[in-house]
Amino acid sequence: MAALVEFLSKHGFRPAIDLLDDPIRQMDANRWEDSYLRDPLTLIIIAISPKYKADIEGSEVDPHGLHTKYIHLMMQQEFIQQGSLNYRFIPVLFLDATQKHVPGWLRNTEVYHWPRDTEDLLLRLRREERFGAPPVPTELTLVIRPVT
């Protein structure tokens, strides 16, 4: 995660992590939800890994897993409320994660691999398209030919 945070910072973003390793700087789920999840303009990168899948689907009761599961449920609820359209959740595969680790509700979304897809991820975060629309001529030409 540190490499991703550094990469995003270097490209002008202000990344915030829902859970940090330092317990003094940890942000609880309610504060994270109030500051980021409730803001519809904030894009959220979901770091997909085998551990993430275990946290959201598992029955373990550790504080990290509960925190992750709660945030995941809040994101899923927003997705459903948006008519199953994903406007701001960006799944990124880390470590040895594969498509099977992506939650079912995110499988129809473009999934990025870290660090392989850094250019595509930047375009998504900037809300830019890889290919621009073709230029439209100022004068349109219409040719009519009779069918014989």
Short mmCIF file of N, CA and C in Angstrom, two decimals:
data_model
loop_
_atom_site.label_atom_id
_atom_site.label_comp_id
_atom_site.label_asym_id
_atom_site.label_seq_id
_atom_site.Cartn_x
_atom_site.Cartn_y
_atom_site.Cartn_z
N MET A 1 0.82 -1.19 0.00
CA MET A 1 0.00 0.00 0.00
C MET A 1 0.86 1.26 0.00
N ALA A 2 2.00 1.19 0.65
CA ALA A 2 2.86 2.38 0.72
C ALA A 2 3.28 2.84 -0.67
N ALA A 3 3.57 1.90 -1.55
CA ALA A 3 3.98 2.27 -2.91
C ALA A 3 2.84 2.94 -3.66
N LEU A 4 1.62 2.47 -3.48
CA LEU A 4 0.46 3.08 -4.13
C LEU A 4 0.22 4.49 -3.58
N VAL A 5 0.30 4.64 -2.28
CA VAL A 5 0.10 5.96 -1.67
C VAL A 5 1.16 6.94 -2.18
N GLU A 6 2.40 6.50 -2.27
CA GLU A 6 3.48 7.35 -2.78
C GLU A 6 3.23 7.71 -4.24
N PHE A 7 2.82 6.73 -5.04
CA PHE A 7 2.52 6.94 -6.45
C PHE A 7 1.41 7.97 -6.63
N LEU A 8 0.33 7.81 -5.86
CA LEU A 8 -0.80 8.74 -5.97
C LEU A 8 -0.41 10.15 -5.53
N SER A 9 0.35 10.25 -4.45
CA SER A 9 0.80 11.55 -3.96
C SER A 9 1.67 12.25 -5.00
N LYS A 10 2.55 11.48 -5.63
CA LYS A 10 3.45 12.01 -6.65
C LYS A 10 2.68 12.58 -7.84
N HIS A 11 1.47 12.03 -8.09
CA HIS A 11 0.66 12.47 -9.22
C HIS A 11 -0.44 13.46 -8.81
N GLY A 12 -0.30 14.05 -7.65
CA GLY A 12 -1.19 15.14 -7.27
C GLY A 12 -2.44 14.76 -6.50
N PHE A 13 -2.56 13.52 -6.08
CA PHE A 13 -3.73 13.08 -5.31
C PHE A 13 -3.43 13.17 -3.82
N ARG A 14 -4.46 13.22 -3.01
CA ARG A 14 -4.32 13.21 -1.56
C ARG A 14 -4.92 11.91 -1.03
N PRO A 15 -4.18 10.81 -1.10
CA PRO A 15 -4.73 9.53 -0.67
C PRO A 15 -4.93 9.47 0.84
N ALA A 16 -5.97 8.77 1.25
CA ALA A 16 -6.25 8.51 2.66
C ALA A 16 -6.57 7.04 2.79
N ILE A 17 -6.01 6.41 3.81
CA ILE A 17 -6.20 4.97 4.01
C ILE A 17 -7.15 4.77 5.17
N ASP A 18 -8.07 3.82 5.02
CA ASP A 18 -9.06 3.58 6.08
C ASP A 18 -8.42 3.00 7.33
N LEU A 19 -7.37 2.24 7.18
CA LEU A 19 -6.66 1.66 8.33
C LEU A 19 -5.18 1.82 8.13
N LEU A 20 -4.52 2.38 9.06
CA LEU A 20 -3.07 2.51 8.98
C LEU A 20 -2.42 1.58 9.99
N ASP A 21 -1.17 1.23 9.78
CA ASP A 21 -0.47 0.32 10.68
C ASP A 21 -0.25 0.91 12.06
N ASP A 22 -0.13 2.22 12.13
CA ASP A 22 0.12 2.89 13.40
C ASP A 22 -1.20 3.08 14.15
N PRO A 23 -1.41 2.38 15.29
CA PRO A 23 -2.69 2.47 15.98
C PRO A 23 -3.04 3.89 16.45
N ILE A 24 -2.05 4.73 16.65
CA ILE A 24 -2.32 6.10 17.08
C ILE A 24 -2.99 6.88 15.96
N ARG A 25 -2.62 6.57 14.70
CA ARG A 25 -3.17 7.30 13.56
C ARG A 25 -4.37 6.60 12.94
N GLN A 26 -4.82 5.49 13.51
CA GLN A 26 -5.95 4.78 12.93
C GLN A 26 -7.20 5.63 12.96
N MET A 27 -7.97 5.50 11.90
CA MET A 27 -9.23 6.22 11.80
C MET A 27 -10.33 5.19 11.99
N ASP A 28 -11.27 5.42 12.90
CA ASP A 28 -12.31 4.43 13.09
C ASP A 28 -13.28 4.44 11.90
N ALA A 29 -14.06 3.38 11.78
CA ALA A 29 -14.93 3.20 10.63
C ALA A 29 -15.94 4.33 10.50
N ASN A 30 -16.49 4.80 11.60
CA ASN A 30 -17.49 5.88 11.54
C ASN A 30 -16.89 7.17 11.01
N ARG A 31 -15.69 7.50 11.49
CA ARG A 31 -15.04 8.73 11.03
C ARG A 31 -14.67 8.61 9.56
N TRP A 32 -14.17 7.44 9.15
CA TRP A 32 -13.81 7.21 7.75
C TRP A 32 -15.05 7.33 6.88
N GLU A 33 -16.15 6.72 7.33
CA GLU A 33 -17.39 6.78 6.57
C GLU A 33 -17.87 8.23 6.44
N ASP A 34 -17.86 8.97 7.53
CA ASP A 34 -18.33 10.35 7.50
C ASP A 34 -17.48 11.23 6.61
N SER A 35 -16.18 11.00 6.58
CA SER A 35 -15.31 11.90 5.83
C SER A 35 -15.13 11.49 4.37
N TYR A 36 -15.19 10.23 4.03
CA TYR A 36 -14.91 9.79 2.67
C TYR A 36 -16.06 9.06 2.00
N LEU A 37 -16.63 8.11 2.68
CA LEU A 37 -17.65 7.28 2.05
C LEU A 37 -18.92 8.07 1.75
N ARG A 38 -19.25 9.02 2.56
CA ARG A 38 -20.47 9.81 2.33
C ARG A 38 -20.30 10.91 1.29
N ASP A 39 -19.07 11.18 0.88
CA ASP A 39 -18.81 12.21 -0.13
C ASP A 39 -18.86 11.57 -1.52
N PRO A 40 -19.91 11.83 -2.30
CA PRO A 40 -20.04 11.17 -3.60
C PRO A 40 -18.97 11.57 -4.62
N LEU A 41 -18.22 12.61 -4.34
CA LEU A 41 -17.16 13.02 -5.27
C LEU A 41 -15.84 12.32 -5.01
N THR A 42 -15.74 11.61 -3.89
CA THR A 42 -14.52 10.91 -3.54
C THR A 42 -14.48 9.54 -4.21
N LEU A 43 -13.42 9.31 -4.97
CA LEU A 43 -13.22 7.98 -5.56
C LEU A 43 -12.56 7.09 -4.52
N ILE A 44 -12.98 5.84 -4.47
CA ILE A 44 -12.46 4.92 -3.46
C ILE A 44 -11.80 3.73 -4.14
N ILE A 45 -10.52 3.57 -3.87
CA ILE A 45 -9.77 2.42 -4.37
C ILE A 45 -9.94 1.30 -3.36
N ILE A 46 -10.35 0.15 -3.85
CA ILE A 46 -10.51 -1.03 -2.99
C ILE A 46 -9.32 -1.93 -3.25
N ALA A 47 -8.48 -2.10 -2.25
CA ALA A 47 -7.28 -2.94 -2.37
C ALA A 47 -7.69 -4.39 -2.21
N ILE A 48 -7.77 -5.09 -3.32
CA ILE A 48 -8.21 -6.49 -3.34
C ILE A 48 -7.01 -7.39 -3.10
N SER A 49 -7.15 -8.28 -2.12
CA SER A 49 -6.12 -9.27 -1.82
C SER A 49 -6.83 -10.49 -1.22
N PRO A 50 -6.13 -11.61 -1.10
CA PRO A 50 -6.75 -12.76 -0.43
C PRO A 50 -7.20 -12.41 1.00
N LYS A 51 -6.44 -11.57 1.70
CA LYS A 51 -6.80 -11.16 3.06
C LYS A 51 -8.09 -10.33 3.06
N TYR A 52 -8.24 -9.46 2.05
CA TYR A 52 -9.46 -8.65 1.94
C TYR A 52 -10.66 -9.56 1.77
N LYS A 53 -10.56 -10.53 0.88
CA LYS A 53 -11.67 -11.46 0.66
C LYS A 53 -12.00 -12.22 1.94
N ALA A 54 -10.99 -12.65 2.66
CA ALA A 54 -11.22 -13.36 3.92
C ALA A 54 -11.90 -12.45 4.94
N ASP A 55 -11.50 -11.19 4.98
CA ASP A 55 -12.10 -10.25 5.93
C ASP A 55 -13.58 -9.99 5.62
N ILE A 56 -13.93 -9.84 4.35
CA ILE A 56 -15.32 -9.49 4.03
C ILE A 56 -16.25 -10.70 4.03
N GLU A 57 -15.68 -11.90 3.84
CA GLU A 57 -16.52 -13.09 3.80
C GLU A 57 -16.38 -13.97 5.03
N GLY A 58 -15.32 -13.77 5.79
CA GLY A 58 -15.03 -14.64 6.91
C GLY A 58 -15.88 -14.35 8.13
N SER A 59 -15.77 -15.23 9.09
CA SER A 59 -16.53 -15.07 10.33
C SER A 59 -15.61 -14.73 11.51
N GLU A 60 -14.32 -14.45 11.22
CA GLU A 60 -13.41 -14.07 12.30
C GLU A 60 -13.85 -12.75 12.90
N VAL A 61 -13.60 -12.57 14.18
CA VAL A 61 -14.06 -11.38 14.88
C VAL A 61 -12.87 -10.55 15.36
N ASP A 62 -11.93 -10.26 14.48
CA ASP A 62 -10.85 -9.36 14.88
C ASP A 62 -11.23 -7.94 14.46
N PRO A 63 -10.71 -6.92 15.13
CA PRO A 63 -11.11 -5.54 14.85
C PRO A 63 -10.87 -5.13 13.40
N HIS A 64 -9.76 -5.55 12.81
CA HIS A 64 -9.46 -5.19 11.42
C HIS A 64 -10.51 -5.78 10.48
N GLY A 65 -10.84 -7.05 10.67
CA GLY A 65 -11.82 -7.72 9.81
C GLY A 65 -13.19 -7.09 9.92
N LEU A 66 -13.60 -6.73 11.14
CA LEU A 66 -14.90 -6.09 11.33
C LEU A 66 -14.94 -4.72 10.66
N HIS A 67 -13.86 -3.97 10.80
CA HIS A 67 -13.74 -2.65 10.18
C HIS A 67 -13.87 -2.78 8.66
N THR A 68 -13.12 -3.69 8.08
CA THR A 68 -13.14 -3.91 6.63
C THR A 68 -14.52 -4.36 6.18
N LYS A 69 -15.12 -5.28 6.90
CA LYS A 69 -16.44 -5.79 6.54
C LYS A 69 -17.49 -4.68 6.58
N TYR A 70 -17.44 -3.83 7.59
CA TYR A 70 -18.39 -2.73 7.72
C TYR A 70 -18.29 -1.77 6.53
N ILE A 71 -17.07 -1.36 6.19
CA ILE A 71 -16.88 -0.45 5.07
C ILE A 71 -17.32 -1.11 3.77
N HIS A 72 -17.00 -2.39 3.61
CA HIS A 72 -17.41 -3.12 2.42
C HIS A 72 -18.93 -3.13 2.29
N LEU A 73 -19.64 -3.39 3.37
CA LEU A 73 -21.10 -3.40 3.33
C LEU A 73 -21.67 -2.04 2.99
N MET A 74 -21.06 -0.98 3.49
CA MET A 74 -21.52 0.37 3.17
C MET A 74 -21.32 0.67 1.68
N MET A 75 -20.20 0.25 1.10
CA MET A 75 -19.95 0.46 -0.33
C MET A 75 -20.94 -0.35 -1.16
N GLN A 76 -21.17 -1.59 -0.75
CA GLN A 76 -22.11 -2.44 -1.47
C GLN A 76 -23.52 -1.85 -1.42
N GLN A 77 -23.90 -1.32 -0.29
CA GLN A 77 -25.22 -0.70 -0.15
C GLN A 77 -25.35 0.50 -1.09
N GLU A 78 -24.32 1.32 -1.19
CA GLU A 78 -24.37 2.45 -2.13
C GLU A 78 -24.49 1.96 -3.55
N PHE A 79 -23.75 0.93 -3.89
CA PHE A 79 -23.79 0.35 -5.23
C PHE A 79 -25.22 -0.08 -5.57
N ILE A 80 -25.88 -0.74 -4.65
CA ILE A 80 -27.26 -1.19 -4.87
C ILE A 80 -28.20 0.00 -5.00
N GLN A 81 -28.02 1.01 -4.14
CA GLN A 81 -28.86 2.21 -4.20
C GLN A 81 -28.68 2.97 -5.51
N GLN A 82 -27.53 2.83 -6.14
CA GLN A 82 -27.26 3.49 -7.42
C GLN A 82 -27.76 2.66 -8.60
N GLY A 83 -28.58 1.65 -8.33
CA GLY A 83 -29.11 0.81 -9.41
C GLY A 83 -28.07 -0.12 -9.98
N SER A 84 -27.18 -0.61 -9.13
CA SER A 84 -26.10 -1.52 -9.51
C SER A 84 -25.17 -0.90 -10.56
N LEU A 85 -24.98 0.40 -10.46
CA LEU A 85 -24.01 1.09 -11.30
C LEU A 85 -22.88 1.58 -10.41
N ASN A 86 -21.67 1.39 -10.88
CA ASN A 86 -20.51 1.76 -10.08
C ASN A 86 -19.90 3.04 -10.62
N TYR A 87 -20.03 4.10 -9.84
CA TYR A 87 -19.49 5.39 -10.25
C TYR A 87 -18.15 5.71 -9.62
N ARG A 88 -17.84 5.12 -8.45
CA ARG A 88 -16.65 5.61 -7.77
C ARG A 88 -15.81 4.57 -7.04
N PHE A 89 -16.14 3.31 -7.11
CA PHE A 89 -15.34 2.28 -6.45
C PHE A 89 -14.42 1.63 -7.49
N ILE A 90 -13.13 1.65 -7.18
CA ILE A 90 -12.12 1.19 -8.13
C ILE A 90 -11.38 0.00 -7.53
N PRO A 91 -11.67 -1.21 -7.98
CA PRO A 91 -10.95 -2.38 -7.45
C PRO A 91 -9.55 -2.50 -8.06
N VAL A 92 -8.57 -2.68 -7.17
CA VAL A 92 -7.18 -2.84 -7.60
C VAL A 92 -6.64 -4.12 -6.97
N LEU A 93 -6.16 -5.03 -7.81
CA LEU A 93 -5.62 -6.30 -7.33
C LEU A 93 -4.19 -6.11 -6.86
N PHE A 94 -3.91 -6.57 -5.64
CA PHE A 94 -2.58 -6.50 -5.05
C PHE A 94 -2.06 -7.91 -4.81
N LEU A 95 -0.74 -7.98 -4.66
CA LEU A 95 -0.05 -9.22 -4.30
C LEU A 95 -0.46 -10.36 -5.22
N ASP A 96 -0.90 -11.46 -4.65
CA ASP A 96 -1.26 -12.62 -5.46
C ASP A 96 -2.77 -12.72 -5.64
N ALA A 97 -3.46 -11.61 -5.61
CA ALA A 97 -4.91 -11.61 -5.80
C ALA A 97 -5.26 -11.85 -7.26
N THR A 98 -6.39 -12.50 -7.46
CA THR A 98 -6.90 -12.76 -8.81
C THR A 98 -8.35 -12.29 -8.88
N GLN A 99 -8.95 -12.47 -10.03
CA GLN A 99 -10.34 -12.06 -10.23
C GLN A 99 -11.28 -12.74 -9.23
N LYS A 100 -10.93 -13.93 -8.78
CA LYS A 100 -11.81 -14.64 -7.83
C LYS A 100 -11.85 -13.96 -6.46
N HIS A 101 -10.90 -13.10 -6.17
CA HIS A 101 -10.89 -12.38 -4.89
C HIS A 101 -11.74 -11.10 -4.93
N VAL A 102 -12.16 -10.70 -6.13
CA VAL A 102 -12.99 -9.50 -6.29
C VAL A 102 -14.41 -9.83 -5.84
N PRO A 103 -15.01 -9.01 -5.00
CA PRO A 103 -16.40 -9.25 -4.59
C PRO A 103 -17.32 -9.32 -5.81
N GLY A 104 -18.32 -10.17 -5.74
CA GLY A 104 -19.23 -10.39 -6.86
C GLY A 104 -19.84 -9.12 -7.42
N TRP A 105 -20.20 -8.18 -6.56
CA TRP A 105 -20.87 -6.97 -7.03
C TRP A 105 -19.93 -6.04 -7.78
N LEU A 106 -18.61 -6.28 -7.70
CA LEU A 106 -17.64 -5.45 -8.42
C LEU A 106 -17.07 -6.11 -9.67
N ARG A 107 -17.54 -7.30 -9.98
CA ARG A 107 -16.93 -8.04 -11.09
C ARG A 107 -17.24 -7.47 -12.47
N ASN A 108 -18.28 -6.66 -12.58
CA ASN A 108 -18.59 -6.03 -13.87
C ASN A 108 -17.89 -4.69 -14.03
N THR A 109 -17.04 -4.37 -13.10
CA THR A 109 -16.28 -3.12 -13.11
C THR A 109 -14.88 -3.40 -13.62
N GLU A 110 -14.27 -2.41 -14.25
CA GLU A 110 -12.87 -2.56 -14.66
C GLU A 110 -12.01 -2.80 -13.42
N VAL A 111 -11.24 -3.87 -13.45
CA VAL A 111 -10.36 -4.22 -12.33
C VAL A 111 -8.93 -3.96 -12.76
N TYR A 112 -8.18 -3.26 -11.92
CA TYR A 112 -6.80 -2.90 -12.23
C TYR A 112 -5.84 -3.77 -11.43
N HIS A 113 -4.67 -4.02 -11.99
CA HIS A 113 -3.61 -4.77 -11.31
C HIS A 113 -2.50 -3.80 -10.93
N TRP A 114 -2.10 -3.87 -9.66
CA TRP A 114 -1.00 -3.03 -9.20
C TRP A 114 0.28 -3.82 -9.23
N PRO A 115 1.36 -3.32 -9.79
CA PRO A 115 1.60 -2.01 -10.39
C PRO A 115 1.48 -2.01 -11.92
N ARG A 116 1.04 -3.10 -12.49
CA ARG A 116 1.00 -3.23 -13.95
C ARG A 116 0.15 -2.16 -14.63
N ASP A 117 -1.00 -1.82 -14.08
CA ASP A 117 -1.96 -0.93 -14.75
C ASP A 117 -1.93 0.51 -14.23
N THR A 118 -0.74 1.00 -13.88
CA THR A 118 -0.67 2.34 -13.28
C THR A 118 -1.19 3.42 -14.22
N GLU A 119 -0.88 3.33 -15.50
CA GLU A 119 -1.34 4.35 -16.45
C GLU A 119 -2.87 4.35 -16.56
N ASP A 120 -3.46 3.18 -16.68
CA ASP A 120 -4.92 3.09 -16.77
C ASP A 120 -5.59 3.54 -15.47
N LEU A 121 -4.97 3.21 -14.35
CA LEU A 121 -5.51 3.63 -13.06
C LEU A 121 -5.49 5.16 -12.94
N LEU A 122 -4.41 5.79 -13.37
CA LEU A 122 -4.34 7.25 -13.36
C LEU A 122 -5.44 7.88 -14.22
N LEU A 123 -5.66 7.31 -15.40
CA LEU A 123 -6.71 7.83 -16.27
C LEU A 123 -8.07 7.72 -15.59
N ARG A 124 -8.33 6.60 -14.93
CA ARG A 124 -9.61 6.40 -14.24
C ARG A 124 -9.77 7.40 -13.10
N LEU A 125 -8.71 7.61 -12.34
CA LEU A 125 -8.78 8.54 -11.21
C LEU A 125 -8.95 9.99 -11.69
N ARG A 126 -8.41 10.29 -12.84
CA ARG A 126 -8.56 11.64 -13.40
C ARG A 126 -9.85 11.79 -14.20
N ARG A 127 -10.58 10.68 -14.31
CA ARG A 127 -11.82 10.65 -15.08
C ARG A 127 -11.58 11.06 -16.53
N GLU A 128 -10.52 10.50 -17.09
CA GLU A 128 -10.15 10.77 -18.48
C GLU A 128 -10.26 9.48 -19.28
N GLU A 129 -10.43 9.64 -20.57
CA GLU A 129 -10.50 8.49 -21.48
C GLU A 129 -9.14 8.30 -22.14
N ARG A 130 -8.81 7.05 -22.42
CA ARG A 130 -7.54 6.76 -23.10
C ARG A 130 -7.56 7.33 -24.51
N PHE A 131 -8.67 7.18 -25.19
CA PHE A 131 -8.78 7.63 -26.57
C PHE A 131 -9.79 8.77 -26.64
N GLY A 132 -9.39 9.84 -27.29
CA GLY A 132 -10.29 10.98 -27.47
C GLY A 132 -11.30 10.71 -28.57
N ALA A 133 -12.37 11.43 -28.55
CA ALA A 133 -13.38 11.31 -29.59
C ALA A 133 -12.80 11.84 -30.90
N PRO A 134 -13.19 11.24 -32.01
CA PRO A 134 -12.67 11.74 -33.29
C PRO A 134 -13.21 13.15 -33.55
N PRO A 135 -12.43 13.96 -34.26
CA PRO A 135 -12.89 15.32 -34.53
C PRO A 135 -14.11 15.32 -35.45
N VAL A 136 -15.01 16.22 -35.17
CA VAL A 136 -16.21 16.36 -36.01
C VAL A 136 -15.96 17.53 -36.95
N PRO A 137 -16.10 17.29 -38.26
CA PRO A 137 -15.86 18.38 -39.20
C PRO A 137 -16.89 19.49 -39.03
N THR A 138 -16.49 20.71 -39.36
CA THR A 138 -17.40 21.84 -39.22
C THR A 138 -18.52 21.77 -40.23
N GLU A 139 -18.23 21.26 -41.42
CA GLU A 139 -19.25 21.09 -42.44
C GLU A 139 -19.42 19.61 -42.72
N LEU A 140 -20.63 19.16 -42.58
CA LEU A 140 -20.92 17.75 -42.86
C LEU A 140 -21.29 17.59 -44.31
N THR A 141 -20.82 16.54 -44.93
CA THR A 141 -21.12 16.25 -46.32
C THR A 141 -22.11 15.10 -46.38
N LEU A 142 -23.15 15.29 -47.14
CA LEU A 142 -24.17 14.27 -47.29
C LEU A 142 -24.23 13.90 -48.76
N VAL A 143 -24.04 12.64 -49.08
CA VAL A 143 -24.09 12.17 -50.45
C VAL A 143 -25.32 11.29 -50.59
N ILE A 144 -26.19 11.64 -51.55
CA ILE A 144 -27.41 10.85 -51.78
C ILE A 144 -27.26 10.16 -53.12
N ARG A 145 -27.45 8.85 -53.10
CA ARG A 145 -27.38 8.06 -54.34
C ARG A 145 -28.67 7.27 -54.47
N PRO A 146 -29.26 7.30 -55.61
CA PRO A 146 -30.50 6.52 -55.79
C PRO A 146 -30.20 5.02 -55.82
N VAL A 147 -31.08 4.25 -55.25
CA VAL A 147 -30.93 2.81 -55.24
C VAL A 147 -31.61 2.27 -56.51
N THR A 148 -30.88 1.50 -57.30
CA THR A 148 -31.46 0.96 -58.54
C THR A 148 -31.48 -0.53 -58.51
#
